[in-house]
Tab-separated table of C-alpha atoms and ligand atoms in Angstrom:
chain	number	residue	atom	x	y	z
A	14	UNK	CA	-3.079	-16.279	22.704
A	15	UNK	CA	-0.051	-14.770	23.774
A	16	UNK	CA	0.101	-11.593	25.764
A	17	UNK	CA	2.599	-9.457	25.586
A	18	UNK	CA	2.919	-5.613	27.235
A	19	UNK	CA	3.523	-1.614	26.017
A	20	UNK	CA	3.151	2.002	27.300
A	21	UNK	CA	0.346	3.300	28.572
A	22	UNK	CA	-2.321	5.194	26.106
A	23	UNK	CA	-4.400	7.643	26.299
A	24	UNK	CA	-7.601	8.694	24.531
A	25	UNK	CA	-7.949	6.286	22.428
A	26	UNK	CA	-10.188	6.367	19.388
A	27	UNK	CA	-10.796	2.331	19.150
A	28	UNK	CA	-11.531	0.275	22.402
A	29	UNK	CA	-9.866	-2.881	20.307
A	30	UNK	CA	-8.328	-2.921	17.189
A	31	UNK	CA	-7.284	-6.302	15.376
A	32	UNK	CA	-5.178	-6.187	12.183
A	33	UNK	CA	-4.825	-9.510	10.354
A	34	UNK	CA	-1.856	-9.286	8.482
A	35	UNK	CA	1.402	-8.190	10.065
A	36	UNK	CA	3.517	-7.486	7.102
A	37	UNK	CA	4.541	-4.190	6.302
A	38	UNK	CA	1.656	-2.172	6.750
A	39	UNK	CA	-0.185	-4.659	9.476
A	40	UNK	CA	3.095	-3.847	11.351
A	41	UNK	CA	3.399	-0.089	10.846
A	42	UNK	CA	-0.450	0.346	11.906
A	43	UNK	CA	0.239	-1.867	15.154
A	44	UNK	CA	3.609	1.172	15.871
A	45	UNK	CA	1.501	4.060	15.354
A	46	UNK	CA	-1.401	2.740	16.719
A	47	UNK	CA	1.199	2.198	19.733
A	48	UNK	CA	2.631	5.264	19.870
A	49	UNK	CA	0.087	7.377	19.238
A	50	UNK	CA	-2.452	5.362	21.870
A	51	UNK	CA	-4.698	5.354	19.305
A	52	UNK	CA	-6.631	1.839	20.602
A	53	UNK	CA	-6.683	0.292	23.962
A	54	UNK	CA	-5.873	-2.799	23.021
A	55	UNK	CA	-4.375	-4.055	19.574
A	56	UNK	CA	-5.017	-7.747	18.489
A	57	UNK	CA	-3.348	-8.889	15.387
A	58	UNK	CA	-3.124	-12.634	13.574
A	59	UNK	CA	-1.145	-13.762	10.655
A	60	UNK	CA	-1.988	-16.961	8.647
A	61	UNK	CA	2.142	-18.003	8.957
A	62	UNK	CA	3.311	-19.298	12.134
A	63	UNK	CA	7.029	-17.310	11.845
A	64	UNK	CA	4.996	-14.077	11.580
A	65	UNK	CA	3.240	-14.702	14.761
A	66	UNK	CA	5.863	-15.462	16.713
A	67	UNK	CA	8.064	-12.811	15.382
A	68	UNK	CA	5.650	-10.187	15.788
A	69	UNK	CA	5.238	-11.641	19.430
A	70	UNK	CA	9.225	-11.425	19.857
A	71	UNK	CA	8.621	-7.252	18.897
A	72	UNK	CA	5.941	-6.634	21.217
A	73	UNK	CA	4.244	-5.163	18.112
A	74	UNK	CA	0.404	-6.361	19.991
A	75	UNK	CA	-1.065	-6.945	23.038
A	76	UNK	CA	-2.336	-10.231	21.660
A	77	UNK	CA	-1.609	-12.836	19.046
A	78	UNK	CA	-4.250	-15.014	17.984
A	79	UNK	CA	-3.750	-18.046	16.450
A	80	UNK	CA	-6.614	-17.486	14.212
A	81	UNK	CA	-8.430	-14.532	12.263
A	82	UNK	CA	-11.239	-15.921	13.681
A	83	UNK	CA	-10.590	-15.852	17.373
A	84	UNK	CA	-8.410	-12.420	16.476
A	85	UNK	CA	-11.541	-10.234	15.810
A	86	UNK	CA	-13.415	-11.206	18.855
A	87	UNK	CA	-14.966	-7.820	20.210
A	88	UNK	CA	-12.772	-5.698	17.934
A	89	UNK	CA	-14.210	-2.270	17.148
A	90	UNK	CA	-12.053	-1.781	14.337
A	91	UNK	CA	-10.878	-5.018	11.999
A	92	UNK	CA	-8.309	-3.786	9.681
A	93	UNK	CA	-7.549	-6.533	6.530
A	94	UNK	CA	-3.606	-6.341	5.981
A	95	UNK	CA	-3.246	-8.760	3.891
A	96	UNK	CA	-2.477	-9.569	-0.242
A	97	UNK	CA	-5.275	-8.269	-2.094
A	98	UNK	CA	-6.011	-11.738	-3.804
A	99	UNK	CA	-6.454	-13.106	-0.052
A	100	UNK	CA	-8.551	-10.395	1.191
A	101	UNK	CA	-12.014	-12.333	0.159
A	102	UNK	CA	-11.392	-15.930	1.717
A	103	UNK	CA	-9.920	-13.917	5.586
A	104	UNK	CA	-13.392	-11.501	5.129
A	105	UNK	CA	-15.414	-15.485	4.929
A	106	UNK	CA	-13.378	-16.397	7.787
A	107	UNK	CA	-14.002	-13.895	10.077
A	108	UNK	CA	-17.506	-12.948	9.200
A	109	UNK	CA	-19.459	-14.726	11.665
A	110	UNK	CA	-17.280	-13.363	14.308
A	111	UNK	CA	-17.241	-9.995	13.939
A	112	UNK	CA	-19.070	-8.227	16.693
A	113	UNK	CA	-22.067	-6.202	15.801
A	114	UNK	CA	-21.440	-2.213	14.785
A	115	UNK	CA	-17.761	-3.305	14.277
A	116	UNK	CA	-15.946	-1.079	11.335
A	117	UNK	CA	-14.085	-3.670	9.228
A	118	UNK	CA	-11.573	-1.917	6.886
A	119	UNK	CA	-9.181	-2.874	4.783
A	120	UNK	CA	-5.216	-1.148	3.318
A	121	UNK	CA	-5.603	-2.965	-0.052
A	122	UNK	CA	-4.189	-1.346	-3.069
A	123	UNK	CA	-6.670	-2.118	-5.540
A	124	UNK	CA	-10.557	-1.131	-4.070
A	125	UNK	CA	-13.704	-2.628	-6.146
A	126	UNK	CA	-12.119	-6.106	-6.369
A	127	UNK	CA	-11.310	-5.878	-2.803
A	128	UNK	CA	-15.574	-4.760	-2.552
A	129	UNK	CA	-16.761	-6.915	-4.520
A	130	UNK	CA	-14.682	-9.797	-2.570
A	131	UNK	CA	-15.914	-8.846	0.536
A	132	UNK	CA	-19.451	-7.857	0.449
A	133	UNK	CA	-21.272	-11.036	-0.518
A	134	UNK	CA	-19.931	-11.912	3.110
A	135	UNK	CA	-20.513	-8.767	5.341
A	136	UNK	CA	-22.922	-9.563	8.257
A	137	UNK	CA	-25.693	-6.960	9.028
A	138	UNK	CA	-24.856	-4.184	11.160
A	139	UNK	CA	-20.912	-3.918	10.323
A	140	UNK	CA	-19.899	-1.005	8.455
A	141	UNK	CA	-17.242	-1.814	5.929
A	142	UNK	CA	-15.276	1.261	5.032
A	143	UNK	CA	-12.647	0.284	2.234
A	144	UNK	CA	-9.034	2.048	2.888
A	145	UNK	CA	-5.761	2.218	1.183
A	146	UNK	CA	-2.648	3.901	2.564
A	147	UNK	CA	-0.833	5.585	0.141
A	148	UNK	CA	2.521	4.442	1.842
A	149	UNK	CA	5.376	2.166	1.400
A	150	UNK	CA	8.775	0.895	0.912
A	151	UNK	CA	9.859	-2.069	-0.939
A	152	UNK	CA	10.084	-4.533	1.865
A	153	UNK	CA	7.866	-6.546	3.564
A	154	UNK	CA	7.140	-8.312	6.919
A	155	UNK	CA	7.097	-7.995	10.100
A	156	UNK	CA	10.085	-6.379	11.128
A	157	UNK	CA	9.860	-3.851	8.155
A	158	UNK	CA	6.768	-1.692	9.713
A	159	UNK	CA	8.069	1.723	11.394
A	160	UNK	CA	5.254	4.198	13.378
A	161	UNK	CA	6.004	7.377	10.699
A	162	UNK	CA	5.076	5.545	7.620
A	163	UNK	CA	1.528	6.902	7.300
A	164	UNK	CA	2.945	10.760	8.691
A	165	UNK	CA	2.243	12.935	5.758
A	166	UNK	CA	1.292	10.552	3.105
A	167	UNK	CA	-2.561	9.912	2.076
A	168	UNK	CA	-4.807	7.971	2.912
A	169	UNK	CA	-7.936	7.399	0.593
A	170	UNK	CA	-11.174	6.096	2.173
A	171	UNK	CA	-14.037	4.473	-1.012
A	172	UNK	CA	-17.038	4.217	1.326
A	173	UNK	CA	-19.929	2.789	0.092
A	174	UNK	CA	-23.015	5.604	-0.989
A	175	UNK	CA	-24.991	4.556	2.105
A	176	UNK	CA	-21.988	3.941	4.712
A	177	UNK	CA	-22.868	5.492	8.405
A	178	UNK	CA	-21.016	8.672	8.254
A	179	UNK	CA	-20.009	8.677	11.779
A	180	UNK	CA	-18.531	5.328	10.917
A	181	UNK	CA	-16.408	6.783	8.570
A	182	UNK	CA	-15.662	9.912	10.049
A	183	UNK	CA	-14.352	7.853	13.449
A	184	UNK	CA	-12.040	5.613	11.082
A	185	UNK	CA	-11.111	9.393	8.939
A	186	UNK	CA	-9.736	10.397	12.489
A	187	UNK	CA	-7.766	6.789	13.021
A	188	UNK	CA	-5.550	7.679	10.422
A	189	UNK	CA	-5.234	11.313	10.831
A	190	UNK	CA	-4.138	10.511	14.072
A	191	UNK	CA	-1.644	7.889	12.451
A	192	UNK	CA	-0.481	11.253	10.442
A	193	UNK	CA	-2.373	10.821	7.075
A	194	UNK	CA	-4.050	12.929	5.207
A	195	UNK	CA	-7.119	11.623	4.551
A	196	UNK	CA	-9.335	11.670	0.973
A	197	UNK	CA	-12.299	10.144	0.466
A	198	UNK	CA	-13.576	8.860	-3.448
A	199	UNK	CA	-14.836	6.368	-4.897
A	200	UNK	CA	-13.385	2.973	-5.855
A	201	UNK	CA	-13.327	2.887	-9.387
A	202	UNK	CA	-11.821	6.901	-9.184
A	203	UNK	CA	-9.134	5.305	-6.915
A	204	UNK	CA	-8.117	2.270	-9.129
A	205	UNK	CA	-7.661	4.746	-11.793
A	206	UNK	CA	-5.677	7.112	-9.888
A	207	UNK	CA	-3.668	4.228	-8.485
A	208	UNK	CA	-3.492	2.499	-11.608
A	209	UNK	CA	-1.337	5.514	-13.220
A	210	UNK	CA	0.512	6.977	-9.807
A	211	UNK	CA	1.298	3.647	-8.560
A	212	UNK	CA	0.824	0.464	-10.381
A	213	UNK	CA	2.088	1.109	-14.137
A	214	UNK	CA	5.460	2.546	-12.758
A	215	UNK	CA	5.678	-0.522	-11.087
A	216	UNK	CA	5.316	-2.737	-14.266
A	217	UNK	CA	7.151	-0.553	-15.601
A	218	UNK	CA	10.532	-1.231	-13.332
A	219	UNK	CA	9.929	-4.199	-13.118
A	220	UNK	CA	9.887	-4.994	-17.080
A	221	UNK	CA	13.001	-2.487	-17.361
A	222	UNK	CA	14.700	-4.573	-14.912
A	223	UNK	CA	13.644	-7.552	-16.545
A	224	UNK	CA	14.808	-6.686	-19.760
A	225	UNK	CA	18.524	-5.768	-18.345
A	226	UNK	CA	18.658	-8.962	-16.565
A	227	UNK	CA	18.194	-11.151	-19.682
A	228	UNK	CA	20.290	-8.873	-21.992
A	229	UNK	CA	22.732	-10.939	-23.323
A	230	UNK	CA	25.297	-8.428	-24.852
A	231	UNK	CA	25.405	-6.577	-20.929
A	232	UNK	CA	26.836	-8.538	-18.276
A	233	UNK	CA	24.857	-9.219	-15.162
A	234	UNK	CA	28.043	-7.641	-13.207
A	235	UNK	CA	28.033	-4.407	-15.921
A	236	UNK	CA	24.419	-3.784	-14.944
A	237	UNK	CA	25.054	-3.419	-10.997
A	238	UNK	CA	28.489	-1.757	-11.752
A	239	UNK	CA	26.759	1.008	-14.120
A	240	UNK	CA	23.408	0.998	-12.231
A	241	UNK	CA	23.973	4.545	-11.317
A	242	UNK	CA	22.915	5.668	-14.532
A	243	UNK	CA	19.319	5.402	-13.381
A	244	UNK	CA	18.614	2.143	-13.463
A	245	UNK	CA	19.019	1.792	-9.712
A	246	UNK	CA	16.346	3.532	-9.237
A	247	UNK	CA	13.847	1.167	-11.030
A	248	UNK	CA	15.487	-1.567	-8.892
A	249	UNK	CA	14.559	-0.219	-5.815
A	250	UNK	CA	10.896	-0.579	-7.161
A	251	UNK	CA	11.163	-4.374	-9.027
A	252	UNK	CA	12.146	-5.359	-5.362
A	253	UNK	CA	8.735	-5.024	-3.992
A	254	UNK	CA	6.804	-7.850	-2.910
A	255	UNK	CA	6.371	-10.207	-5.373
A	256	UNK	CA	2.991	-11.257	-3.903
A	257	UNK	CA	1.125	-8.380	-3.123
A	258	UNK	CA	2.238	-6.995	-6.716
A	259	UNK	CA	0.934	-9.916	-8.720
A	260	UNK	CA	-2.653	-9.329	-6.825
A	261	UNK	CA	-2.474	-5.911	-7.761
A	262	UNK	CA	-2.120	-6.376	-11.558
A	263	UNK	CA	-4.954	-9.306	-11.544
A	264	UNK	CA	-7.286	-7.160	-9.524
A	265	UNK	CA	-6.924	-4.317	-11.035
A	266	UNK	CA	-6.990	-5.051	-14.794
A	267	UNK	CA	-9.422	-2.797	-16.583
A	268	UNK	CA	-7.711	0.446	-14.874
A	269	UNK	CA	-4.175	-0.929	-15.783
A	270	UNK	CA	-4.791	-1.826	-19.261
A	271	UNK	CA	-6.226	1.225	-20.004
A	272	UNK	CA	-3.250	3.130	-18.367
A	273	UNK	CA	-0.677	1.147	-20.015
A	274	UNK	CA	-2.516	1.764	-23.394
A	275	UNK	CA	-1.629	5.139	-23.348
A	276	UNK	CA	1.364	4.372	-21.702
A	277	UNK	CA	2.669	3.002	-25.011
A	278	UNK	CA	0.869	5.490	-27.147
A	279	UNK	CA	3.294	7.672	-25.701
A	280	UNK	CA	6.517	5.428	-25.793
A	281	UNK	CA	6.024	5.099	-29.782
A	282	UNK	CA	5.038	8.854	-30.279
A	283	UNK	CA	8.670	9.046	-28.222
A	284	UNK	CA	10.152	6.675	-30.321
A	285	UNK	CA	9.091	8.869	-33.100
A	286	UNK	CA	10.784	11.803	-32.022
A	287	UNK	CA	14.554	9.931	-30.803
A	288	UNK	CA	14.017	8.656	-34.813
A	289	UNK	CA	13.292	12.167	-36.589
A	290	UNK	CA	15.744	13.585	-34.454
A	291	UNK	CA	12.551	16.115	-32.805
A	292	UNK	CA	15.369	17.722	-30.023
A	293	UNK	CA	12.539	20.016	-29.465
A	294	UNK	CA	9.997	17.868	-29.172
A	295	UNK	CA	12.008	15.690	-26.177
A	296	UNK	CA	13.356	19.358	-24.705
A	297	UNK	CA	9.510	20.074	-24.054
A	298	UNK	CA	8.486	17.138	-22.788
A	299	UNK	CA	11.185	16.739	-20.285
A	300	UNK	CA	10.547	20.487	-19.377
A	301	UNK	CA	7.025	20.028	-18.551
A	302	UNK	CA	7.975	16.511	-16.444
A	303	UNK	CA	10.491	17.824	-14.452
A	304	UNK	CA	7.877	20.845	-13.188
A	305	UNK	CA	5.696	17.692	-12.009
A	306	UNK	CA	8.583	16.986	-9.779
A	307	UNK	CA	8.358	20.026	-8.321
A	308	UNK	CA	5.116	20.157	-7.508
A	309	UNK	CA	5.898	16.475	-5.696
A	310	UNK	CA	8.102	18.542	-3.629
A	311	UNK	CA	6.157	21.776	-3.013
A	312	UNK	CA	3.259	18.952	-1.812
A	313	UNK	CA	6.043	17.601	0.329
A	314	UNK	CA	5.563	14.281	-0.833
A	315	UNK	CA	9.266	14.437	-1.527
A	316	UNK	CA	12.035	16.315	-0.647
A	317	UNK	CA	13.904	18.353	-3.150
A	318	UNK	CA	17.779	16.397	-2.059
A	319	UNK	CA	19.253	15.006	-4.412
A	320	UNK	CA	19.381	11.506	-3.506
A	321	UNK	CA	20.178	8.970	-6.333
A	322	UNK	CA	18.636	6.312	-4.549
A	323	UNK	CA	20.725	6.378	-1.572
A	324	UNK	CA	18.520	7.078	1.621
A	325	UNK	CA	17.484	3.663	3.257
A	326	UNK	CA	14.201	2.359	3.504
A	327	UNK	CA	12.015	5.589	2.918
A	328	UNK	CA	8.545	5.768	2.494
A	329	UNK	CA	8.007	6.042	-1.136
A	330	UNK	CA	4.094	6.370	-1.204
A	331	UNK	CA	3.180	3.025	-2.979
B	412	LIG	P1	3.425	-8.201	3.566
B	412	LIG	O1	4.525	-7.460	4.225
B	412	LIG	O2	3.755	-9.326	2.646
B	412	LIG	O3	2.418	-8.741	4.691
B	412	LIG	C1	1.260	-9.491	4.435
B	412	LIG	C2	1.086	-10.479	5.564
B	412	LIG	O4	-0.189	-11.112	5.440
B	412	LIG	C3	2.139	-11.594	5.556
B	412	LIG	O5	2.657	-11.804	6.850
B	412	LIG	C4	1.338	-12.789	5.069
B	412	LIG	O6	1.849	-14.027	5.530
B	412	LIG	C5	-0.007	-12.499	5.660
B	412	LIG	N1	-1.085	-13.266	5.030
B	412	LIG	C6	-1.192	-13.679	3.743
B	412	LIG	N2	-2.349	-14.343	3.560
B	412	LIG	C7	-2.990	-14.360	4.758
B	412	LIG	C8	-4.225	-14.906	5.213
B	412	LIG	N3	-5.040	-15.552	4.375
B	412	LIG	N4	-4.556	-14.737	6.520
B	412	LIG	C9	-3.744	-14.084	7.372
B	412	LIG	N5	-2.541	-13.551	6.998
B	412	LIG	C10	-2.179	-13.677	5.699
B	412	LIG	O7	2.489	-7.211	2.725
B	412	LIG	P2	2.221	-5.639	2.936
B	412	LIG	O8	3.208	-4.873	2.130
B	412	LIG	O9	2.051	-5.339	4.388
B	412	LIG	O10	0.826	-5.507	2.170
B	412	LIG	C11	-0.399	-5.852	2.804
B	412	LIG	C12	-1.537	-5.147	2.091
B	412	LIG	O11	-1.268	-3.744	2.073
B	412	LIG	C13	-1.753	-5.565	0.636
B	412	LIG	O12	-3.133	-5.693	0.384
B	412	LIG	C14	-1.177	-4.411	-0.162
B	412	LIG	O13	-1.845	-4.249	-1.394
B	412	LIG	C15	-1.431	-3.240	0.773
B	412	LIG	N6	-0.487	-2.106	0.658
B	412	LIG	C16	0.852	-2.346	0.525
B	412	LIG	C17	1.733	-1.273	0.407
B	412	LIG	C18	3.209	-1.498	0.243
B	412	LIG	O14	3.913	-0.628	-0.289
B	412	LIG	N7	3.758	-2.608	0.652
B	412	LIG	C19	1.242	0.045	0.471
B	412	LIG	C20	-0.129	0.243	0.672
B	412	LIG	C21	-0.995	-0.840	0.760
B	412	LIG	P3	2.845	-14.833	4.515
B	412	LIG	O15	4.015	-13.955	4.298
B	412	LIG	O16	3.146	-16.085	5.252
B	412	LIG	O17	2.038	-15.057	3.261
């Protein structure tokens, strides 16, 4: 393992907290968790070599174990950060090593496949509280986690019916003390949610920017010259981790096909309207979308500049 230093903490919540996965979100729970002293000690592991060593380079832990399995030794808190679709084979791995009354959580964006992966493996006497932060930018790794991306954004807890409440309420106050709000529902309430909010805009970009990029009649130079027109907006999204988006969609199917039904109820009754020439119709419609903008804002999940896709790397609540 290698050992590397940080600041001083106080009060922390977690003796030692082990996050396997140091991507994005693996890397932004090891800042705050930094920052905010919110464990003692912070393990982390990473299945790729070039992770480890770079999140060694950062100082981003106080340990870096080769393996998930020697990683979760004695943690209090085990926090899955990794794909969704690898989420089940790391929660076989580490099984056998967790340490009784450990809390093993998880930040995956999709929750009952994530469940049902996991608890055919969960040892006795480890409470598994299921987590997803509501937070996000388009990149990924290592070097892309910052300490504020959890401040003000939620984060949704699914535990099971018979989890120990003060199990839950002790990893609640972990992320409250990262800066998230914190809701608790169940899984199949949050792949719905998520499914709408979060995963169908991201099919969404991505097939719009698809669709541009094979246009034959549109240059491939015309699209990035005249990408201000909107479109650079849905590019921000299509850049997200290829990886981590392909588990979402094939883990959370049901809630996404239903979604995207509706989704394209509501294209054609659109395409309707453009056809008949219903001004009114589109007037209202826009009307009563832009008010759920403002609402974004008044919930200061967004600010109300104008920003055209501008400002760099800012959460964006995925
Ligand atoms: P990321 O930046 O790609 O990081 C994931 C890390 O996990 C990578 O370093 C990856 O290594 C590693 N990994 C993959 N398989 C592993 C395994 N079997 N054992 C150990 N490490 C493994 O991804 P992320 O954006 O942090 O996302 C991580 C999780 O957070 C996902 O479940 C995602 O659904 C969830 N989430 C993401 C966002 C977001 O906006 N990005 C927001 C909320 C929640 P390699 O790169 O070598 O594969």
């Amino acid at each position: 393992m290698a050992e590397t230093s940080g600041p001083p903490r106080a009060a922390p919540i977690f003796e030692r907290i082990c996050l396997i996965g140091v991507g994005l979100i693996g890397s932004s729970i090891a800042h705050v968790a930094r920052h905010k002293g919110l464990a003692r000690t912070i393990v982390v592991s990473d299945a790729s070599s070039d992770v480890r060593r770079r999140v060694a380079e950062l100082g981003l832990a106080d340990k870096v174990a080769e393996t998930a399995e020697a990683a979760v030794h004695d943690a209090d808190l085990v926090i899955l950060c990794v794909p969704v679709g690898a989420i089940g084979e790391v929660a076989r791995q580490i099984a056998p090593h967790l340490r009784e009354d450990a809390i093993l959580s998880d930040v995956g964006s999709v929750k009952n496949a994530v469940i049902a992966e996991v608890v055919p493996f969960l040892p006795q006497n480890v409470h598994f509280i299921p987590a997803h932060p509501v937070a996000g930018t388009e990149e990924s790794g290592p070097d892309a986690g910052f300490a504020t991306l959890f401040r003000n954004r939620w984060c949704i807890l699914t535990p099971p019916p018979e989890a120990d409440p003060q199990a839950v309420a002790r990893l609640a106050a972990f992320w409250s003390a990262a800066g998230a709000n914190v809701e608790i529902m169940t899984p199949a309430h949050h792949d719905l949610v998520l499914a709408i909010t979060s995963h169908v805009p991201h099919l969404i970009a991505y097939n719009i920017v698809g669709t541009a990029a094979d246009l034959e009649e549109v240059t491939q130079s015309e699209v990035i010259k005249f990408s201000a027109g909107g479109f650079r907006d849905f590019t921000r999204i299509a850049a997200s981790d290829p990886t981590m988006w392909r588990d979402v969609f094939l883990n959370n199917k049901d809630a996404v096909l239903e979604m995207l039904g509706r989704f394209t109820e509501d294209l054609t009754a659109l395409q309707r309207m453009i056809r008949r020439g219903d001004g009114q119709g589109l007037f209202d419609l826009f009307t009563r979308t832009r008010a759920i903008r403002r609402g974004i804002i008044e919930q200061g999940q967004e600010t109300a500049a104008p920003d055209f896709g501008r400002r760099k790397a800012e959460p964006n609540g995925e």
